[in-house]
XYZ file of C-alpha atoms in Angstrom:
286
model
C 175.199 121.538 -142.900
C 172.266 120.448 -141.185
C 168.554 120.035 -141.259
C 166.076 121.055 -138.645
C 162.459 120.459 -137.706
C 162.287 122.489 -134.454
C 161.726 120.016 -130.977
C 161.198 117.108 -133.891
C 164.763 116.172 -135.708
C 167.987 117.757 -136.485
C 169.956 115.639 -139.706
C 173.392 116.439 -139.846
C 175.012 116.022 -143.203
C 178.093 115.014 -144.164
C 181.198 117.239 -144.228
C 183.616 116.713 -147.100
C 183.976 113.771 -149.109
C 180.015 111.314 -147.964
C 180.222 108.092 -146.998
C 177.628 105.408 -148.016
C 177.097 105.369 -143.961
C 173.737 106.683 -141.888
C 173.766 106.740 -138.171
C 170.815 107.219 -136.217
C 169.835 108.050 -132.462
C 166.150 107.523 -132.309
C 166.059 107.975 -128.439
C 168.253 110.136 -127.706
C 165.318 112.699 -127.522
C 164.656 114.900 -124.169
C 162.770 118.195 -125.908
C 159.407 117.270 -124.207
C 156.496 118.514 -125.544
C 154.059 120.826 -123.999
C 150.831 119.047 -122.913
C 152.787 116.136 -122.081
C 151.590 115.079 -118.491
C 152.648 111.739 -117.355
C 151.434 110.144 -113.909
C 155.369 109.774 -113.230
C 158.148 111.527 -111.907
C 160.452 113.434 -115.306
C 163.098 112.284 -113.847
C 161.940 108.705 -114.170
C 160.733 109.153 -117.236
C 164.555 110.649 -118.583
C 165.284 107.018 -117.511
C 163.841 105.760 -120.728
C 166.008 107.984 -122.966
C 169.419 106.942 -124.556
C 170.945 109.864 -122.916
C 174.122 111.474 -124.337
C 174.313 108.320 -127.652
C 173.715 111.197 -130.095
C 176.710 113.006 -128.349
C 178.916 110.051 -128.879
C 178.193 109.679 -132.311
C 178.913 113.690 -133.242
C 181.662 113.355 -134.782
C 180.403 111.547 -137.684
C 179.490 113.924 -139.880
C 182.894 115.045 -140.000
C 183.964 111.612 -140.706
C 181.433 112.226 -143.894
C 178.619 110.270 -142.840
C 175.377 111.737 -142.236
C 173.736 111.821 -138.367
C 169.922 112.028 -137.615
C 168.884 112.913 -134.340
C 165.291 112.696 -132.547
C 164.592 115.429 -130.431
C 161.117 114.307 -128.777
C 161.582 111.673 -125.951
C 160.745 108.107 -127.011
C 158.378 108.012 -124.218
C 156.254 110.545 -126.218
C 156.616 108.198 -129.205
C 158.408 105.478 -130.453
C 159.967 106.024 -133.681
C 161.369 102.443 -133.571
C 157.829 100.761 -133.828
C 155.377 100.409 -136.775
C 153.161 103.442 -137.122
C 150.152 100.575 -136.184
C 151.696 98.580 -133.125
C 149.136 100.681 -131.017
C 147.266 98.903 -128.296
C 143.610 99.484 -129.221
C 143.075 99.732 -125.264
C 145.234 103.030 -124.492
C 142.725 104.736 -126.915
C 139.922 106.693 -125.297
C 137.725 105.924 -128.638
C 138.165 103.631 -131.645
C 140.798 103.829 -134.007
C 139.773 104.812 -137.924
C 141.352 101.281 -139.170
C 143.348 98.502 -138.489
C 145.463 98.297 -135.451
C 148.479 95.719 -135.635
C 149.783 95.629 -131.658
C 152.886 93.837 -130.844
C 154.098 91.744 -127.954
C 155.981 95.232 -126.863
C 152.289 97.056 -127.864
C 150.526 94.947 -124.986
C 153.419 95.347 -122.561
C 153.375 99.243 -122.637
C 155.852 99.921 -124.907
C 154.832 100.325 -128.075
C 154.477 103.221 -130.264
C 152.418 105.154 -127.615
C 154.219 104.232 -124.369
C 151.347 103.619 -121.897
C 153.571 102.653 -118.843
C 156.141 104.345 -116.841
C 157.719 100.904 -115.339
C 156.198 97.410 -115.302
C 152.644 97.400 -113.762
C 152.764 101.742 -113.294
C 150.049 103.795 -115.830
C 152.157 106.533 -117.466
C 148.571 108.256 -118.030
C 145.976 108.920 -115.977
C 143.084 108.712 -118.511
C 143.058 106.972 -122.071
C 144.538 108.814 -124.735
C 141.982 110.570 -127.905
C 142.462 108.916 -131.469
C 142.719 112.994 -132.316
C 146.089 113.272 -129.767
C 147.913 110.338 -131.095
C 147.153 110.661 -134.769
C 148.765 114.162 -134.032
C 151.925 112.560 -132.408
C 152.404 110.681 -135.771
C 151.858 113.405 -138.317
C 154.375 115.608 -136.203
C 157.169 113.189 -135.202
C 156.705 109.857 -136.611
C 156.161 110.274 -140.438
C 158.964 113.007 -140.650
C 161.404 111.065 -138.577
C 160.920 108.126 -141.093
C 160.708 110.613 -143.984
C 164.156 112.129 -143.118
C 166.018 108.597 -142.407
C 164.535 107.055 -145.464
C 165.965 110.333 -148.150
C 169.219 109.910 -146.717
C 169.182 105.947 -146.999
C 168.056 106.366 -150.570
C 170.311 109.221 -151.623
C 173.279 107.613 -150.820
C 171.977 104.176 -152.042
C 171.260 105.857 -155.276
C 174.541 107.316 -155.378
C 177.178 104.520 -154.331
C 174.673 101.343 -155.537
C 174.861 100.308 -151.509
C 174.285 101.800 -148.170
C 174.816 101.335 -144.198
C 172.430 102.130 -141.637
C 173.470 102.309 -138.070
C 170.548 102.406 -135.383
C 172.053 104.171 -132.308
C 171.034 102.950 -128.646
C 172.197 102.558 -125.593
C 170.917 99.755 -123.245
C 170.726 98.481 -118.923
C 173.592 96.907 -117.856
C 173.119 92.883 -118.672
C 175.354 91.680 -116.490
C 178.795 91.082 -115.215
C 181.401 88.646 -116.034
C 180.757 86.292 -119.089
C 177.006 87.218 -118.106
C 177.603 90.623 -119.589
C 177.823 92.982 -123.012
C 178.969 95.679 -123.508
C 177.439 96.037 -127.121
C 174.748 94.157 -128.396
C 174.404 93.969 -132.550
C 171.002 92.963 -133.418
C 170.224 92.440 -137.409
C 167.114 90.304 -136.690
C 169.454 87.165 -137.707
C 171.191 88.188 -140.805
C 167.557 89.313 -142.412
C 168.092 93.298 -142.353
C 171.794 93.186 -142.848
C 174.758 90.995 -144.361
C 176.369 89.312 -141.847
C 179.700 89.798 -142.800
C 179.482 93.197 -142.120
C 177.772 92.348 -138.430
C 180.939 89.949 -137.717
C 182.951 93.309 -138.638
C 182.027 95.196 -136.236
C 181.463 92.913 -133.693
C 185.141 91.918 -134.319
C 186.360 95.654 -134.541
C 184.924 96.246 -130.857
C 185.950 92.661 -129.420
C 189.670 94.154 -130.700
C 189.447 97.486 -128.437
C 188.009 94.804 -125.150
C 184.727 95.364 -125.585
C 182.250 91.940 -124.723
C 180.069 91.646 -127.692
C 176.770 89.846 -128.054
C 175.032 89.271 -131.348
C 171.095 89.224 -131.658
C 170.799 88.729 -127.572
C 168.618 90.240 -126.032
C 168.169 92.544 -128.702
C 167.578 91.862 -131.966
C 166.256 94.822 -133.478
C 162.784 96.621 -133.865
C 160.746 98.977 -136.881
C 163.836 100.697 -137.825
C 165.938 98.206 -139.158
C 163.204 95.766 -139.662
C 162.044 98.860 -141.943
C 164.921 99.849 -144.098
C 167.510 96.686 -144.009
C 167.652 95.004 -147.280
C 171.036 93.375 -147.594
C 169.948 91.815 -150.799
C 169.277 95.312 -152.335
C 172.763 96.538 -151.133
C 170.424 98.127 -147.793
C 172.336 97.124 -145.154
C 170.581 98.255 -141.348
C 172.716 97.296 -137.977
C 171.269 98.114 -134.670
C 173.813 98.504 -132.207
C 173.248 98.885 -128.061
C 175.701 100.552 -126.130
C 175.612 99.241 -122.304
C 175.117 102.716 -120.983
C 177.139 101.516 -117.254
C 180.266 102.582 -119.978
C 179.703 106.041 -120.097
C 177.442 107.459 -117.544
C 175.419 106.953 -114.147
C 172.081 105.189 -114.966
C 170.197 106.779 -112.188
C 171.105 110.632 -112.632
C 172.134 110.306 -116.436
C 175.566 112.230 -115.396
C 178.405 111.458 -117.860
C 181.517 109.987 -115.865
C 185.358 109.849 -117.024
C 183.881 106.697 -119.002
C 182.639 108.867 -121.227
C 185.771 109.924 -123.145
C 187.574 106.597 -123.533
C 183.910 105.440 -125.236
C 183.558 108.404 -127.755
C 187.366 107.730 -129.166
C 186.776 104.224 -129.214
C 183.594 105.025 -131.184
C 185.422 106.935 -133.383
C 187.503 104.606 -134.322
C 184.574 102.424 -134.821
C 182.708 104.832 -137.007
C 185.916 105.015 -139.525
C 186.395 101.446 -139.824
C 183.022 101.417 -140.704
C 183.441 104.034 -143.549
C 186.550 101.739 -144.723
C 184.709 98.290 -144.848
C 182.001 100.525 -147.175
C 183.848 102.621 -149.139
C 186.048 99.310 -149.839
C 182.862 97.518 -151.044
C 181.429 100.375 -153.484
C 184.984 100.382 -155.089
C 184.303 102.019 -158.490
C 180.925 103.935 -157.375
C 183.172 105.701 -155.065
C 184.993 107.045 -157.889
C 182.456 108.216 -159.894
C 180.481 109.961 -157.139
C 183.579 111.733 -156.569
């Protein structure tokens, strides 16, 4: 079954027996919207997107966990920043309130993305208080209304929850240099770390080169919804996208396919380690 805002969000629900499990691919977005007219190239732009991470996370609503997708570009907006981290200087006129801009605001890539690369304008002219408090209502709030129903419906209904923030990242590196996943949970403060060491240790089993909180430690999203305390567990988890596809034309390669099993099996060891910890909760939602 799924859920549909049209060029905004599709949720996919469960199938079967649900999991206390959420995945979501934020970024995976490339329905741009009309009236969108960067300064750049689209094709540079696409760069931007986690291409094809909703794709390798399809299959797991069938495994019984729900899936919610973005459809907008990030580039449009950034559903992984605060509703506020707007630089007050990308506005053509003054914001009705406080403005809290981050580090990532004030380098162009905040929740309004104001550059296309380092040092290039992704606009020509400033942007109208009127245009982005429209981005918001439209793609922001819902996004964020969506994730957070499914995190509490299943919270309410197995006493504990996972959240899985979908990505996919540069290549870092080669060698010991490298990752091919990085795990962010801000150190341990948006998710028990026993269940970060899981599936850092499930991946490190199929060869993958793990890192944990480096470079990325994780932004609004699971800043926003991990609670490990309350039984609100949120993992972000960056895919290095030289695994799967060409980073200049965004063309899957044979990669591809070995990824997406191996993610499979990720996704129902997952469901294991949770379904083991709700124990009698399971039962009785069943």
């Amino acid at each position: 079954m799924k859920f549909i805002i049209d060029d905004v969000l599709v949720r996919h629900d469960p199938e079967g027996t649900p999991v206390p499990v959420v995945y979501d691919s934020p970024h995976s977005g490339s329905a741009y919207p009309l009236g969108f007219s960067p300064r750049c190239p689209l094709m540079l732009l696409r760069q931007s997107e986690d291409a094809h991470v909703d794709e390798l996370f399809a299959r797991a609503p069938a495994l019984g966990a729900t899936l919610l997708q973005a459809l907008f570009p990030r580039s449009y907006i950034d559903v992984n920043r605060a509703e506020d981290d707007i630089d007050p200087a990308c506005l053509a006129d003054p914001w009705p309130g406080p403005l809290n801009p981050s580090e990532k605001s004030r380098h162009g890539m905040g929740l309004i993305r104001t550059v296309s690369r380092p040092g290039e304008a992704l606009y020509a002219a400033k942007l109208t208080v009127r245009e982005v408090q429209a981005r918001i209502e439209r793609y922001w709030r819902p996004y964020h209304a969506q994730l957070k129903a499914a995190l509490d419906g299943l919270h309410a209904r197995f006493g504990q929850v996972w959240h899985i923030n979908c990505h996919s990242m540069p290549t870092l590196g080669t060698g010991d240099a490298g990752a091919d996943f990085v795990l962010g949970d801000r150190d341990g403060v948006c998710c028990d770390p026993s269940f970060s060491r899981f599936v850092a240790a499930t991946l490190r089993g199929m060869g993958y080169r793990v890192r944990h909180n480096d470079p990325y430690k994780g932004v609004e999203l699971v800043r926003r919804y991990g609670i490990p305390t309350r039984g609100r567990n949120s993992l972000q988890l960056e895919i290095d996208r030289r695994l799967y596809m060409d980073e200049e034309t965004l063309e899957r390669h044979d990669g591809y396919w070995r990824l997406s099993h191996d993610l499979e099996d990720l996704m129902r060891a997952i469901h294991a380690f949770a379904l083991a910890r709700v124990g009698d909760r399971r039962l009785a939602a069943e």
